[in-house]
Amino acid sequence: MCLKASSEFLQLENWLIILITTYKENPSSGLAKIINYYLGRLLHHDDMNFCGEKRCDYLVMKKFWRWQAKH
């Protein structure tokens, strides 16, 4: 069970959604790097410690976006 996330954490998640949507329309390695950066911020956020399931999802996403940033 996850505790309720802070507004800062939710803002980071919302920003990530916007970035991924933008990437779908205009893919670029630069944008993939930014998405990877924000995933890192989410993974290191204090709220992440309260939700292990989300952490696993974000770790997989980070691996994918790191690969996208190299291409």
C-alpha positions as a Python dict, from the first residue, in 0.01 Angstrom:
ca = {
    (1, 'M'): (0, 0, 0),
    (2, 'C'): (127, 346, -90),
    (3, 'L'): (86, 656, 121),
    (4, 'K'): (-61, 967, -36),
    (5, 'A'): (199, 1144, -249),
    (6, 'S'): (296, 1506, -190),
    (7, 'S'): (191, 1778, -433),
    (8, 'E'): (554, 1813, -544),
    (9, 'F'): (572, 1444, -633),
    (10, 'L'): (242, 1464, -823),
    (11, 'Q'): (367, 1770, -1014),
    (12, 'L'): (678, 1576, -1120),
    (13, 'E'): (458, 1289, -1238),
    (14, 'N'): (232, 1527, -1431),
    (15, 'W'): (534, 1694, -1591),
    (16, 'L'): (663, 1350, -1690),
    (17, 'I'): (331, 1274, -1863),
    (18, 'I'): (356, 1599, -2059),
    (19, 'L'): (714, 1522, -2163),
    (20, 'I'): (628, 1169, -2277),
    (21, 'T'): (328, 1298, -2473),
    (22, 'T'): (552, 1555, -2639),
    (23, 'Y'): (807, 1283, -2719),
    (24, 'K'): (538, 1077, -2893),
    (25, 'E'): (470, 1372, -3123),
    (26, 'N'): (833, 1482, -3171),
    (27, 'P'): (1084, 1216, -3064),
    (28, 'S'): (1441, 1328, -3000),
    (29, 'S'): (1734, 1208, -2794),
    (30, 'G'): (1743, 1543, -2613),
    (31, 'L'): (1386, 1505, -2494),
    (32, 'A'): (1456, 1145, -2394),
    (33, 'K'): (1742, 1275, -2178),
    (34, 'I'): (1507, 1520, -2007),
    (35, 'I'): (1252, 1244, -1945),
    (36, 'N'): (1530, 1030, -1799),
    (37, 'Y'): (1632, 1321, -1575),
    (38, 'Y'): (1279, 1362, -1438),
    (39, 'L'): (1251, 989, -1377),
    (40, 'G'): (1568, 1019, -1171),
    (41, 'R'): (1414, 1302, -971),
    (42, 'L'): (1107, 1091, -903),
    (43, 'L'): (1315, 789, -805),
    (44, 'H'): (1515, 997, -555),
    (45, 'H'): (1214, 1182, -415),
    (46, 'D'): (1132, 1115, -49),
    (47, 'D'): (780, 1000, -141),
    (48, 'M'): (920, 716, -352),
    (49, 'N'): (1028, 536, -36),
    (50, 'F'): (662, 482, 51),
    (51, 'C'): (566, 301, -268),
    (52, 'G'): (786, 11, -378),
    (53, 'E'): (559, -91, -667),
    (54, 'K'): (589, 250, -833),
    (55, 'R'): (963, 242, -781),
    (56, 'C'): (992, -78, -987),
    (57, 'D'): (786, 76, -1267),
    (58, 'Y'): (997, 391, -1273),
    (59, 'L'): (1322, 192, -1271),
    (60, 'V'): (1210, 4, -1582),
    (61, 'M'): (1104, 332, -1744),
    (62, 'K'): (1439, 492, -1661),
    (63, 'K'): (1625, 204, -1827),
    (64, 'F'): (1410, 243, -2142),
    (65, 'W'): (1452, 623, -2160),
    (66, 'R'): (1827, 599, -2100),
    (67, 'W'): (1839, 368, -2404),
    (68, 'Q'): (1620, 610, -2605),
    (69, 'A'): (1850, 899, -2515),
    (70, 'K'): (2146, 718, -2673),
    (71, 'H'): (1972, 683, -3012),
}
